[in-house]
Structures are given as structure tokens and as C-alpha cells.
mmCIF file of C-alpha atoms in Angstrom:
data_model
loop_
_atom_site.group_PDB
_atom_site.id
_atom_site.type_symbol
_atom_site.label_atom_id
_atom_site.label_comp_id
_atom_site.label_asym_id
_atom_site.label_seq_id
_atom_site.Cartn_x
_atom_site.Cartn_y
_atom_site.Cartn_z
ATOM 1 C CA MET A 28 -24.552 11.970 18.509
ATOM 2 C CA SER A 29 -21.656 14.154 19.648
ATOM 3 C CA GLU A 30 -19.150 15.442 17.151
ATOM 4 C CA ARG A 31 -15.402 15.865 16.995
ATOM 5 C CA PRO A 32 -13.258 18.506 15.289
ATOM 6 C CA VAL A 33 -11.080 17.284 12.411
ATOM 7 C CA HIS A 34 -7.527 18.645 12.348
ATOM 8 C CA ALA A 35 -5.720 18.436 9.009
ATOM 9 C CA VAL A 36 -2.092 18.089 10.116
ATOM 10 C CA VAL A 37 0.247 19.163 7.323
ATOM 11 C CA SER A 38 3.610 18.068 8.646
ATOM 12 C CA GLY A 39 6.315 15.560 7.950
ATOM 13 C CA PRO A 40 6.924 12.620 10.277
ATOM 14 C CA GLY A 41 7.874 13.905 13.680
ATOM 15 C CA PRO A 42 6.720 14.996 17.137
ATOM 16 C CA LEU A 43 3.710 17.011 15.954
ATOM 17 C CA VAL A 44 2.080 14.089 14.144
ATOM 18 C CA VAL A 45 2.925 11.670 16.953
ATOM 19 C CA ARG A 46 1.384 14.003 19.535
ATOM 20 C CA LYS A 47 -1.777 14.563 17.520
ATOM 21 C CA VAL A 48 -2.245 10.830 16.914
ATOM 22 C CA ARG A 49 -1.693 10.116 20.620
ATOM 23 C CA GLU A 50 -4.277 12.729 21.610
ATOM 24 C CA ALA A 51 -6.809 11.440 19.082
ATOM 25 C CA LEU A 52 -6.326 7.792 19.982
ATOM 26 C CA LEU A 53 -5.833 7.894 23.732
ATOM 27 C CA GLY A 54 -6.851 11.340 24.929
ATOM 28 C CA GLY A 55 -10.119 12.148 23.166
ATOM 29 C CA GLY A 56 -8.501 14.950 21.167
ATOM 30 C CA PRO A 57 -9.563 16.106 17.688
ATOM 31 C CA ALA A 58 -9.653 13.576 14.875
ATOM 32 C CA VAL A 59 -6.483 13.707 12.772
ATOM 33 C CA LEU A 60 -6.266 13.985 8.994
ATOM 34 C CA PRO A 61 -2.511 13.635 8.309
ATOM 35 C CA LEU A 62 -1.440 15.193 5.013
ATOM 36 C CA ASP A 63 1.966 15.019 3.355
ATOM 37 C CA PRO A 64 3.591 18.487 3.338
ATOM 38 C CA SER A 65 5.259 17.669 0.006
ATOM 39 C CA LEU A 66 1.882 17.563 -1.750
ATOM 40 C CA PRO A 67 1.719 20.063 -4.615
ATOM 41 C CA ALA A 68 -0.511 23.012 -3.771
ATOM 42 C CA PRO A 69 -3.357 21.904 -6.121
ATOM 43 C CA ALA A 70 -3.411 18.401 -4.561
ATOM 44 C CA LEU A 71 -3.420 19.812 -1.029
ATOM 45 C CA ARG A 72 -6.215 22.205 -1.945
ATOM 46 C CA ALA A 73 -8.218 19.338 -3.497
ATOM 47 C CA ALA A 74 -7.833 17.256 -0.326
ATOM 48 C CA LEU A 75 -8.989 20.105 1.911
ATOM 49 C CA GLU A 76 -11.957 20.868 -0.358
ATOM 50 C CA ALA A 77 -13.064 17.231 -0.576
ATOM 51 C CA LEU A 78 -12.534 16.277 3.073
ATOM 52 C CA ARG A 79 -13.483 19.597 4.733
ATOM 53 C CA PRO A 80 -11.518 19.451 7.997
ATOM 54 C CA THR A 81 -12.434 21.968 10.673
ATOM 55 C CA HIS A 82 -8.862 23.155 11.296
ATOM 56 C CA LEU A 83 -5.523 23.312 9.494
ATOM 57 C CA VAL A 84 -2.521 22.455 11.683
ATOM 58 C CA THR A 85 1.078 23.198 10.716
ATOM 59 C CA PRO A 86 4.168 23.178 12.962
ATOM 60 C CA GLY A 87 3.571 26.813 13.854
ATOM 61 C CA GLU A 88 -0.178 27.329 13.643
ATOM 62 C CA VAL A 89 -3.676 25.956 14.289
ATOM 63 C CA ARG A 90 -6.159 27.747 12.032
ATOM 64 C CA PRO A 91 -9.934 27.180 11.759
ATOM 65 C CA LEU A 92 -11.155 26.543 8.222
ATOM 66 C CA PRO A 93 -14.421 27.936 6.837
ATOM 67 C CA GLY A 94 -16.957 25.275 5.949
ATOM 68 C CA GLY A 95 -15.281 22.586 8.017
ATOM 69 C CA VAL A 96 -17.406 19.590 9.026
ATOM 70 C CA PRO A 97 -16.846 17.757 12.343
ATOM 71 C CA ALA A 98 -16.606 13.951 12.433
ATOM 72 C CA ALA A 99 -18.604 11.526 14.543
ATOM 73 C CA ASP A 100 -17.217 11.293 18.056
ATOM 74 C CA GLY A 101 -15.714 7.797 17.588
ATOM 75 C CA VAL A 102 -13.599 8.776 14.569
ATOM 76 C CA ALA A 103 -9.939 9.219 15.538
ATOM 77 C CA VAL A 104 -8.171 9.357 12.162
ATOM 78 C CA VAL A 105 -9.098 10.166 8.570
ATOM 79 C CA ILE A 106 -6.781 8.799 5.884
ATOM 80 C CA ALA A 107 -6.880 10.427 2.452
ATOM 81 C CA THR A 108 -6.636 7.794 -0.261
ATOM 82 C CA SER A 109 -6.977 7.346 -4.022
ATOM 83 C CA GLY A 110 -6.078 10.934 -4.701
ATOM 84 C CA SER A 111 -3.916 10.150 -7.754
ATOM 85 C CA THR A 112 -6.917 9.465 -9.991
ATOM 86 C CA GLY A 113 -9.328 12.152 -8.790
ATOM 87 C CA ALA A 114 -10.692 13.782 -5.660
ATOM 88 C CA PRO A 115 -9.384 11.936 -2.600
ATOM 89 C CA LYS A 116 -11.629 9.823 -0.391
ATOM 90 C CA GLY A 117 -11.413 10.151 3.371
ATOM 91 C CA VAL A 118 -11.320 6.773 5.121
ATOM 92 C CA GLU A 119 -12.673 7.259 8.651
ATOM 93 C CA LEU A 120 -11.046 5.037 11.273
ATOM 94 C CA THR A 121 -12.355 4.838 14.811
ATOM 95 C CA ALA A 122 -10.166 4.555 17.875
ATOM 96 C CA SER A 123 -11.664 1.116 18.549
ATOM 97 C CA ALA A 124 -10.808 -0.132 15.040
ATOM 98 C CA LEU A 125 -7.242 1.180 15.220
ATOM 99 C CA THR A 126 -6.808 -0.330 18.677
ATOM 100 C CA ALA A 127 -8.222 -3.684 17.555
ATOM 101 C CA SER A 128 -5.843 -3.744 14.595
ATOM 102 C CA ALA A 129 -2.753 -2.786 16.585
ATOM 103 C CA SER A 130 -3.573 -5.155 19.452
ATOM 104 C CA ALA A 131 -4.071 -8.091 17.079
ATOM 105 C CA SER A 132 -0.823 -7.240 15.298
ATOM 106 C CA LEU A 133 1.189 -7.052 18.518
ATOM 107 C CA ALA A 134 -0.298 -10.350 19.684
ATOM 108 C CA ARG A 135 0.408 -12.158 16.389
ATOM 109 C CA LEU A 136 3.997 -10.939 16.373
ATOM 110 C CA GLY A 137 4.569 -11.734 20.041
ATOM 111 C CA ALA A 138 5.797 -8.158 20.499
ATOM 112 C CA ARG A 139 6.949 -7.442 24.027
ATOM 113 C CA PRO A 140 5.644 -4.396 25.945
ATOM 114 C CA GLY A 141 7.929 -1.446 25.360
ATOM 115 C CA GLY A 142 9.218 -2.815 22.059
ATOM 116 C CA ARG A 143 10.629 -0.088 19.843
ATOM 117 C CA TRP A 144 8.868 0.589 16.539
ATOM 118 C CA LEU A 145 10.536 2.489 13.702
ATOM 119 C CA CYS A 146 8.357 4.607 11.410
ATOM 120 C CA CYS A 147 10.029 5.303 8.068
ATOM 121 C CA LEU A 148 6.811 5.404 6.032
ATOM 122 C CA PRO A 149 4.636 8.530 5.676
ATOM 123 C CA PRO A 150 2.089 8.805 8.519
ATOM 124 C CA SER A 151 -0.317 10.211 5.930
ATOM 125 C CA HIS A 152 -0.617 6.618 4.733
ATOM 126 C CA VAL A 153 -2.126 3.915 6.902
ATOM 127 C CA SER A 154 1.077 1.838 6.918
ATOM 128 C CA GLY A 155 3.037 4.636 8.558
ATOM 129 C CA LEU A 156 0.164 5.628 10.822
ATOM 130 C CA GLN A 157 -0.207 2.112 12.206
ATOM 131 C CA VAL A 158 3.451 1.996 13.185
ATOM 132 C CA LEU A 159 2.743 4.961 15.450
ATOM 133 C CA VAL A 160 -0.407 3.304 16.841
ATOM 134 C CA ARG A 161 1.371 0.003 17.562
ATOM 135 C CA ALA A 162 4.165 1.814 19.366
ATOM 136 C CA LEU A 163 1.785 3.903 21.480
ATOM 137 C CA LEU A 164 -0.359 0.889 22.312
ATOM 138 C CA GLY A 165 2.726 -1.170 23.136
ATOM 139 C CA GLY A 166 3.929 1.419 25.622
ATOM 140 C CA SER A 167 6.862 2.906 23.715
ATOM 141 C CA GLU A 168 7.684 6.153 21.987
ATOM 142 C CA PRO A 169 7.895 5.552 18.230
ATOM 143 C CA LEU A 170 11.189 6.155 16.476
ATOM 144 C CA VAL A 171 10.517 8.363 13.453
ATOM 145 C CA HIS A 172 12.751 8.887 10.420
ATOM 146 C CA GLU A 173 11.736 11.694 8.096
ATOM 147 C CA ARG A 174 13.582 10.075 5.189
ATOM 148 C CA PHE A 175 14.424 6.476 4.367
ATOM 149 C CA VAL A 176 18.191 6.050 4.637
ATOM 150 C CA PRO A 177 19.217 2.369 4.695
ATOM 151 C CA GLU A 178 22.196 2.895 6.967
ATOM 152 C CA ALA A 179 20.155 4.931 9.468
ATOM 153 C CA VAL A 180 17.357 2.358 9.471
ATOM 154 C CA ALA A 181 19.795 -0.482 10.131
ATOM 155 C CA ALA A 182 21.425 1.474 12.962
ATOM 156 C CA SER A 183 18.148 2.632 14.546
ATOM 157 C CA GLY A 184 18.084 0.006 17.287
ATOM 158 C CA ALA A 185 14.392 -0.617 16.615
ATOM 159 C CA ASP A 186 12.814 -3.977 17.349
ATOM 160 C CA HIS A 187 10.110 -3.726 14.691
ATOM 161 C CA VAL A 188 9.797 -1.888 11.397
ATOM 162 C CA SER A 189 7.253 -1.726 8.588
ATOM 163 C CA LEU A 190 8.653 -1.536 5.053
ATOM 164 C CA VAL A 191 7.578 -1.705 1.432
ATOM 165 C CA PRO A 192 9.489 -4.053 -0.900
ATOM 166 C CA THR A 193 11.549 -1.261 -2.465
ATOM 167 C CA GLN A 194 12.863 -0.259 0.966
ATOM 168 C CA LEU A 195 13.731 -3.831 1.906
ATOM 169 C CA ARG A 196 15.573 -4.299 -1.369
ATOM 170 C CA ARG A 197 17.550 -1.106 -0.768
ATOM 171 C CA LEU A 198 18.514 -2.332 2.695
ATOM 172 C CA LEU A 199 19.845 -5.587 1.276
ATOM 173 C CA GLU A 200 21.659 -3.856 -1.585
ATOM 174 C CA ALA A 201 23.343 -1.543 0.947
ATOM 175 C CA GLY A 202 24.606 -4.586 2.846
ATOM 176 C CA ALA A 203 22.669 -3.531 5.940
ATOM 177 C CA ASP A 204 22.336 -5.961 8.835
ATOM 178 C CA VAL A 205 18.626 -6.799 8.901
ATOM 179 C CA SER A 206 18.954 -9.531 11.508
ATOM 180 C CA GLY A 207 18.683 -7.041 14.377
ATOM 181 C CA PHE A 208 14.968 -6.472 13.797
ATOM 182 C CA ARG A 209 12.660 -8.822 15.643
ATOM 183 C CA THR A 210 10.098 -8.196 12.895
ATOM 184 C CA ILE A 211 10.038 -6.667 9.438
ATOM 185 C CA LEU A 212 6.433 -6.179 8.332
ATOM 186 C CA LEU A 213 6.429 -6.130 4.538
ATOM 187 C CA GLY A 214 3.434 -4.774 2.642
ATOM 188 C CA GLY A 215 2.119 -2.070 0.343
ATOM 189 C CA ALA A 216 2.896 -4.030 -2.824
ATOM 190 C CA ALA A 217 3.731 -7.539 -3.942
ATOM 191 C CA ALA A 218 7.292 -8.543 -3.123
ATOM 192 C CA PRO A 219 9.287 -9.581 -6.202
ATOM 193 C CA PRO A 220 10.440 -13.211 -6.316
ATOM 194 C CA GLY A 221 13.503 -13.898 -4.226
ATOM 195 C CA LEU A 222 13.362 -10.741 -2.108
ATOM 196 C CA VAL A 223 11.813 -12.278 1.001
ATOM 197 C CA GLU A 224 13.994 -15.366 0.699
ATOM 198 C CA ALA A 225 17.131 -13.214 0.422
ATOM 199 C CA ALA A 226 16.126 -11.213 3.506
ATOM 200 C CA ARG A 227 15.429 -14.354 5.500
ATOM 201 C CA GLU A 228 18.772 -15.814 4.459
ATOM 202 C CA SER A 229 20.314 -12.640 5.920
ATOM 203 C CA GLY A 230 18.646 -13.385 9.251
ATOM 204 C CA ALA A 231 15.529 -11.228 8.928
ATOM 205 C CA ARG A 232 12.143 -12.254 10.255
ATOM 206 C CA VAL A 233 9.892 -11.030 7.446
ATOM 207 C CA VAL A 234 6.108 -11.118 7.801
ATOM 208 C CA GLY A 235 4.090 -10.390 4.663
ATOM 209 C CA THR A 236 1.018 -8.240 5.280
ATOM 210 C CA TYR A 237 -2.135 -7.581 3.293
ATOM 211 C CA GLY A 238 -4.639 -4.843 3.985
ATOM 212 C CA MET A 239 -5.610 -1.309 3.085
ATOM 213 C CA SER A 240 -6.710 1.964 4.645
ATOM 214 C CA GLU A 241 -10.243 0.592 5.025
ATOM 215 C CA THR A 242 -8.931 -2.211 7.294
ATOM 216 C CA CYS A 243 -6.588 -0.048 9.396
ATOM 217 C CA GLY A 244 -3.698 -1.409 7.340
ATOM 218 C CA GLY A 245 -2.442 -4.981 7.317
ATOM 219 C CA CYS A 246 -5.039 -7.395 8.643
ATOM 220 C CA VAL A 247 -3.812 -10.637 7.037
ATOM 221 C CA TYR A 248 -0.288 -11.765 7.954
ATOM 222 C CA ASP A 249 1.430 -14.367 5.758
ATOM 223 C CA GLY A 250 -1.974 -15.273 4.351
ATOM 224 C CA VAL A 251 -3.655 -15.792 7.742
ATOM 225 C CA PRO A 252 -6.143 -13.200 9.079
ATOM 226 C CA LEU A 253 -5.389 -11.555 12.412
ATOM 227 C CA GLU A 254 -7.477 -12.466 15.436
ATOM 228 C CA GLY A 255 -11.072 -11.335 14.900
ATOM 229 C CA VAL A 256 -10.606 -10.722 11.164
ATOM 230 C CA ARG A 257 -12.462 -12.825 8.601
ATOM 231 C CA ALA A 258 -11.390 -13.185 4.974
ATOM 232 C CA ASP A 259 -13.384 -14.684 2.137
ATOM 233 C CA VAL A 260 -13.378 -14.730 -1.660
ATOM 234 C CA GLY A 261 -16.721 -13.940 -3.274
ATOM 235 C CA PRO A 262 -18.220 -15.581 -6.370
ATOM 236 C CA ASP A 263 -16.713 -12.809 -8.482
ATOM 237 C CA GLY A 264 -13.220 -13.597 -7.181
ATOM 238 C CA ARG A 265 -13.016 -10.432 -5.079
ATOM 239 C CA ILE A 266 -11.524 -10.603 -1.605
ATOM 240 C CA ARG A 267 -13.956 -9.705 1.195
ATOM 241 C CA LEU A 268 -12.860 -8.741 4.711
ATOM 242 C CA ALA A 269 -14.782 -8.379 7.966
ATOM 243 C CA GLY A 270 -14.083 -7.780 11.645
ATOM 244 C CA PRO A 271 -13.433 -5.040 14.195
ATOM 245 C CA VAL A 272 -10.672 -3.446 12.094
ATOM 246 C CA LEU A 273 -13.028 -2.129 9.398
ATOM 247 C CA PHE A 274 -13.428 1.576 8.722
ATOM 248 C CA SER A 275 -16.651 3.310 9.697
ATOM 249 C CA GLY A 276 -17.189 4.930 6.294
ATOM 250 C CA TYR A 277 -15.907 7.364 3.692
ATOM 251 C CA ARG A 278 -15.997 10.905 4.980
ATOM 252 C CA LEU A 279 -18.984 12.841 3.647
ATOM 253 C CA ARG A 280 -19.645 10.117 1.032
ATOM 254 C CA PRO A 281 -22.434 7.786 2.196
ATOM 255 C CA ASP A 282 -22.861 6.643 -1.417
ATOM 256 C CA LEU A 283 -19.318 5.272 -1.568
ATOM 257 C CA THR A 284 -19.696 3.732 1.883
ATOM 258 C CA ALA A 285 -22.849 1.869 0.855
ATOM 259 C CA ALA A 286 -21.137 0.541 -2.278
ATOM 260 C CA ALA A 287 -18.084 -0.729 -0.346
ATOM 261 C CA LEU A 288 -19.794 -2.413 2.606
ATOM 262 C CA ASP A 289 -22.086 -5.409 2.268
ATOM 263 C CA GLY A 290 -23.616 -6.923 5.393
ATOM 264 C CA GLY A 291 -20.560 -6.292 7.543
ATOM 265 C CA TRP A 292 -18.097 -7.227 4.783
ATOM 266 C CA TYR A 293 -15.754 -4.795 3.046
ATOM 267 C CA LEU A 294 -15.590 -5.524 -0.675
ATOM 268 C CA THR A 295 -12.000 -4.973 -1.708
ATOM 269 C CA SER A 296 -10.785 -4.236 -5.218
ATOM 270 C CA ASP A 297 -8.456 -7.242 -5.122
ATOM 271 C CA LEU A 298 -8.786 -10.684 -6.656
ATOM 272 C CA GLY A 299 -7.769 -13.606 -4.497
ATOM 273 C CA ALA A 300 -7.874 -17.314 -3.790
ATOM 274 C CA PHE A 301 -7.125 -19.628 -0.889
ATOM 275 C CA GLN A 302 -4.171 -21.952 -1.287
ATOM 276 C CA ASP A 303 -3.348 -24.451 1.456
ATOM 277 C CA GLY A 304 -5.615 -22.477 3.778
ATOM 278 C CA ARG A 305 -3.831 -19.168 3.188
ATOM 279 C CA LEU A 306 -5.155 -16.162 1.312
ATOM 280 C CA ARG A 307 -3.278 -15.421 -1.889
ATOM 281 C CA VAL A 308 -3.715 -12.068 -3.612
ATOM 282 C CA LEU A 309 -3.831 -12.469 -7.387
ATOM 283 C CA GLY A 310 -4.174 -8.846 -8.468
ATOM 284 C CA ARG A 311 -6.594 -5.958 -8.583
ATOM 285 C CA VAL A 312 -9.990 -5.992 -10.219
ATOM 286 C CA ASP A 313 -8.986 -2.927 -12.221
ATOM 287 C CA ASP A 314 -5.655 -4.658 -12.955
ATOM 288 C CA VAL A 315 -7.358 -7.014 -15.396
ATOM 289 C CA ILE A 316 -6.385 -6.489 -19.035
ATOM 290 C CA THR A 317 -8.880 -7.595 -21.678
ATOM 291 C CA THR A 318 -7.005 -8.597 -24.817
ATOM 292 C CA GLY A 319 -8.819 -10.205 -27.710
ATOM 293 C CA GLY A 320 -11.824 -10.781 -25.458
ATOM 294 C CA ARG A 321 -9.770 -12.754 -22.910
ATOM 295 C CA LYS A 322 -8.854 -11.532 -19.451
ATOM 296 C CA VAL A 323 -5.287 -11.279 -18.126
ATOM 297 C CA VAL A 324 -4.466 -10.494 -14.485
ATOM 298 C CA ALA A 325 -1.574 -8.064 -14.814
ATOM 299 C CA GLY A 326 -0.191 -8.800 -11.345
ATOM 300 C CA ALA A 327 0.133 -12.510 -12.093
ATOM 301 C CA VAL A 328 2.130 -11.791 -15.251
ATOM 302 C CA ALA A 329 4.333 -9.227 -13.490
ATOM 303 C CA GLY A 330 5.093 -11.749 -10.744
ATOM 304 C CA LEU A 331 6.404 -14.214 -13.316
ATOM 305 C CA LEU A 332 8.454 -11.584 -15.143
ATOM 306 C CA ALA A 333 10.087 -10.454 -11.915
ATOM 307 C CA GLY A 334 11.479 -13.985 -11.533
ATOM 308 C CA HIS A 335 13.553 -13.692 -14.721
ATOM 309 C CA PRO A 336 17.263 -13.315 -13.844
ATOM 310 C CA ALA A 337 17.640 -10.327 -16.173
ATOM 311 C CA VAL A 338 14.734 -8.433 -14.545
ATOM 312 C CA ARG A 339 15.102 -6.339 -11.421
ATOM 313 C CA GLU A 340 11.525 -4.971 -11.293
ATOM 314 C CA ALA A 341 8.493 -5.499 -13.472
ATOM 315 C CA VAL A 342 5.057 -4.005 -13.985
ATOM 316 C CA VAL A 343 2.479 -5.089 -16.544
ATOM 317 C CA VAL A 344 -0.075 -2.672 -17.972
ATOM 318 C CA GLY A 345 -2.664 -2.685 -20.719
ATOM 319 C CA ARG A 346 -2.417 -0.339 -23.677
ATOM 320 C CA PRO A 347 -5.108 0.374 -26.269
ATOM 321 C CA HIS A 348 -4.742 -1.701 -29.435
ATOM 322 C CA PRO A 349 -6.879 -1.367 -32.594
ATOM 323 C CA GLU A 350 -7.246 -5.122 -33.103
ATOM 324 C CA TRP A 351 -7.180 -6.709 -29.618
ATOM 325 C CA GLY A 352 -8.745 -3.880 -27.607
ATOM 326 C CA GLN A 353 -5.741 -3.894 -25.289
ATOM 327 C CA GLU A 354 -2.274 -5.329 -25.586
ATOM 328 C CA VAL A 355 -0.227 -6.615 -22.676
ATOM 329 C CA VAL A 356 2.879 -4.479 -22.148
ATOM 330 C CA ALA A 357 5.774 -5.465 -19.882
ATOM 331 C CA VAL A 358 7.576 -2.512 -18.298
ATOM 332 C CA VAL A 359 10.805 -3.666 -16.663
ATOM 333 C CA VAL A 360 13.973 -2.420 -15.017
ATOM 334 C CA ALA A 361 16.894 -4.581 -16.100
ATOM 335 C CA ALA A 362 19.092 -6.233 -13.488
ATOM 336 C CA ASP A 363 22.026 -5.229 -15.693
ATOM 337 C CA PRO A 364 21.328 -2.194 -17.915
ATOM 338 C CA ALA A 365 23.924 -3.472 -20.382
ATOM 339 C CA ALA A 366 22.079 -6.776 -20.803
ATOM 340 C CA PRO A 367 18.312 -6.143 -20.785
ATOM 341 C CA PRO A 368 15.938 -9.083 -21.272
ATOM 342 C CA ALA A 369 14.505 -9.823 -24.696
ATOM 343 C CA LEU A 370 10.769 -9.838 -25.335
ATOM 344 C CA ALA A 371 10.919 -13.403 -26.668
ATOM 345 C CA GLU A 372 12.504 -14.625 -23.422
ATOM 346 C CA LEU A 373 9.820 -12.998 -21.302
ATOM 347 C CA ARG A 374 7.037 -14.337 -23.494
ATOM 348 C CA SER A 375 8.430 -17.855 -23.214
ATOM 349 C CA LEU A 376 8.658 -17.549 -19.437
ATOM 350 C CA VAL A 377 5.034 -16.436 -19.091
ATOM 351 C CA LYS A 378 3.828 -19.223 -21.385
ATOM 352 C CA THR A 379 5.293 -21.844 -19.032
ATOM 353 C CA ARG A 380 2.705 -20.903 -16.398
ATOM 354 C CA LEU A 381 -0.087 -18.975 -18.132
ATOM 355 C CA PRO A 382 -2.011 -19.128 -21.412
ATOM 356 C CA GLY A 383 -0.244 -17.683 -24.438
ATOM 357 C CA TYR A 384 -2.556 -14.656 -24.643
ATOM 358 C CA ALA A 385 -1.227 -13.515 -21.240
ATOM 359 C CA ALA A 386 2.333 -13.194 -22.567
ATOM 360 C CA PRO A 387 3.373 -9.562 -23.171
ATOM 361 C CA ARG A 388 3.279 -8.407 -26.757
ATOM 362 C CA ALA A 389 5.485 -5.401 -26.109
ATOM 363 C CA LEU A 390 8.414 -4.642 -23.838
ATOM 364 C CA ALA A 391 9.578 -1.305 -22.454
ATOM 365 C CA VAL A 392 12.893 -1.262 -20.571
ATOM 366 C CA VAL A 393 13.112 1.770 -18.272
ATOM 367 C CA ASP A 394 15.687 3.086 -15.825
ATOM 368 C CA ARG A 395 13.235 3.150 -12.918
ATOM 369 C CA LEU A 396 9.600 2.558 -12.074
ATOM 370 C CA PRO A 397 8.025 5.596 -10.387
ATOM 371 C CA LEU A 398 6.489 4.996 -6.979
ATOM 372 C CA LEU A 399 3.687 6.577 -4.984
ATOM 373 C CA PRO A 400 4.554 7.804 -1.454
ATOM 374 C CA ASN A 401 3.143 4.549 -0.001
ATOM 375 C CA GLY A 402 5.640 2.468 -1.975
ATOM 376 C CA LYS A 403 3.237 1.168 -4.612
ATOM 377 C CA HIS A 404 3.998 1.582 -8.290
ATOM 378 C CA ASP A 405 2.527 4.748 -9.767
ATOM 379 C CA LEU A 406 0.602 3.149 -12.639
ATOM 380 C CA VAL A 407 -0.636 6.489 -13.952
ATOM 381 C CA ALA A 408 2.935 7.748 -14.285
ATOM 382 C CA ILE A 409 4.100 4.431 -15.754
ATOM 383 C CA ARG A 410 1.393 4.476 -18.429
ATOM 384 C CA THR A 411 2.388 8.049 -19.272
ATOM 385 C CA GLN A 412 6.034 6.998 -19.300
ATOM 386 C CA ILE A 413 5.408 4.432 -22.059
ATOM 387 C CA SER A 414 2.659 6.256 -23.936
ATOM 388 C CA GLY A 415 4.905 6.973 -26.904
ATOM 389 C CA PHE A 416 6.742 3.655 -26.785
ATOM 390 C CA VAL A 417 6.577 1.557 -29.961
ATOM 391 C CA GLY A 418 6.416 -2.101 -28.980
ATOM 392 C CA ILE A 419 7.122 -5.302 -30.871
ATOM 393 C CA SER A 420 4.034 -7.181 -31.961
ATOM 394 C CA ASP A 421 4.235 -10.943 -31.632
ATOM 395 C CA PRO A 422 0.998 -12.775 -32.454
ATOM 396 C CA SER A 423 2.361 -16.221 -31.606
#
């Protein structure tokens, strides 16, 4: 089997990344490992040591790296993921998988050839990368914004854009005209209640996406798999995905690859169910809080809390407790800082839809919820943020 150099491209969004992705996808060039230039030096060093690219590429230099390991010839892109909790994994994506994903996306959306795609997500994450791939495959040059500025996004003239919920909310809060986009792909995290409805009332065509690096990004749109993609829920409640969009493996980690793939299915870390024929994501496997021997899906509780009129954003985490093992803690940003929600109100709200043990026993009101670069909540930082918080115990 022939091999392919792996170029770690340390650069912000811009022409260099676009060119390298184009060469890897369409021109048989080196495989690309896009890395965020804002990574702290220890994190960048950890990524290079774990993923062992053959070359380091910066805007002014291409430098061979000692000990670099080529990739299989079909691999076009390597996405570094899960680096916040340890050594990053390298998700290897072939040109055929990326093309299958982008083609199915363009077809589902009815995107016209030459349609303009705006990239305002980091290309080091699969959501930003796939914007570039869709644009290149659709015959247009991607529009790239190095920073997310609501006014600039609204004035970009793009036909299609991929956003995370925080970005969409900021667009609406800025009074931006979102009706000019033919499509807003919304993914990366669960949208809080009312956000999608508010955007649609403003004239936006919002399509909710579900996927991950291992599936070349979003592969289920509004609960329906893209053409060629199969979705199932296993006996353990975990979502399983299959089809031509799957990754080829974790770079230099055959053990992790074997654990994640089962007979052509990718075993996700998400819990799900089908409702009216559409896939519904309930939360993550590791998002389950065990309190008093009973299991609580944190994402389900957070979704209810986010619907309270006094709550702008909500996250639910587990915290060690000497009696219950873990206690359910609600971490919220108030819609009005002068009138934060009360714990009793939030507990009552949760109890209308879920068992009483799922109701939060403690409440932390914070100014903001820290985010990862891909728009998801940074749960490690949030748990640290509330580590010294003294909550209110309510056994009822």
C-alpha cells in the first residue's frame, strides 16, 4: 500500500488552509492535519507527539519533522479530537468519505452549483473543514472569516453557512438579517428551546445537524440520515451510524479503532431514540449522572431548564456527594442578571417531565458558560468553575 505525507498546518482560517485542503481532496497532495494556531504550546506539542505528522506547515515555512509517520494513500484529512481530556486522537478521513458526505449534504439541501459557503468555524474542527469541502465540491471558492462577527456574517453575501447555537443566538441578538441565507446548518451542540423557532420566524431556513469527526461531520439532518447513511439505536441505547461517510480509523491507534467500529457500524458515545421516524439525541453516555443509584441524563435535564423564561443558557453536571454518590447541579446563565431563577422553580419545572431524582439539587448562576473552539460547552472548565460552589440541598 502506498503512503502519503501528513502536513500539520498550523494556521488560522484563510488561503493556506483552503489550498492545502483542496490539494489533499482533489489534487492528491499531502494529507492535512489542521491545527489551531491559538493552541497553547503544551497542547500543540502534545498533538504533534501523539499524531506524528511528517511535516509542520506554517504561513512561512514547510519543515520536515523527525519521527513523522505517513498515512495510507486514501487519507486526505486528519482531525485532532478529544484533546481537552488527554492526548488527542487523530480521526483519519479519506477523500472518498469527505466527498460522500459533502455530496449528500449538497443534494439534501438542494444547493445550486457555485453556491457560496461561508466558513466562520475553525477548520481544525470537522464542522469548519466540511464547509470548505462543500464549497470546493460545489464549484465555488469558500468565503472565510477568521473571527465570528455577527454584522460581517450577515453582510457576507453567502448562500450557506454552518453555525453553532451560540453563534446563531448572537446573530439574532445583534438584529442581523438571517433571511438572506438559503441554509443555516446548525450543529455542534443542542440548540436551546426557542432558538430555532426564533430564527425561523426571522426568515431563516435552519437545518439541525448531528454528526461528529468520525462521520465527516453532520450526517443526520433534522433527524433524517443523509443519502447512504444508516442510523440505529443499539440495545444499550447508544446511537450507531454506518455508511460511506465513516472514518477509516484513529491515527496510529488500531486499539481505539477496533473498539469504535463494529461490523461496519460506528458506535457513538451518544444516547438516542427514534421519535416519529426521526432520530432524537438524548445525551452522551458519559453525560449520565448516577445519583442515589438512579441514572439521570444530564442533557435531558439541561434541555428542560433552558426552556425556563429566566434562563438564557443551561448546563447540568454531576458533582461528588457523600450520600448520593453524585448530585445533580444546574449551572445557568440568567436571562436577566438582576432576576436569576430560583432553585425551587427549576426543580418544579424538571419534575413536570422527569422523575423527581432528576431535578437539580444545587444551582450555580454564572455570568457565562465557557465554550470549546467547536462551540460545545467546555464541561471540564465548567466543573472547575463550580468546584467551590456551595449548593442548596433539597431532598424532596
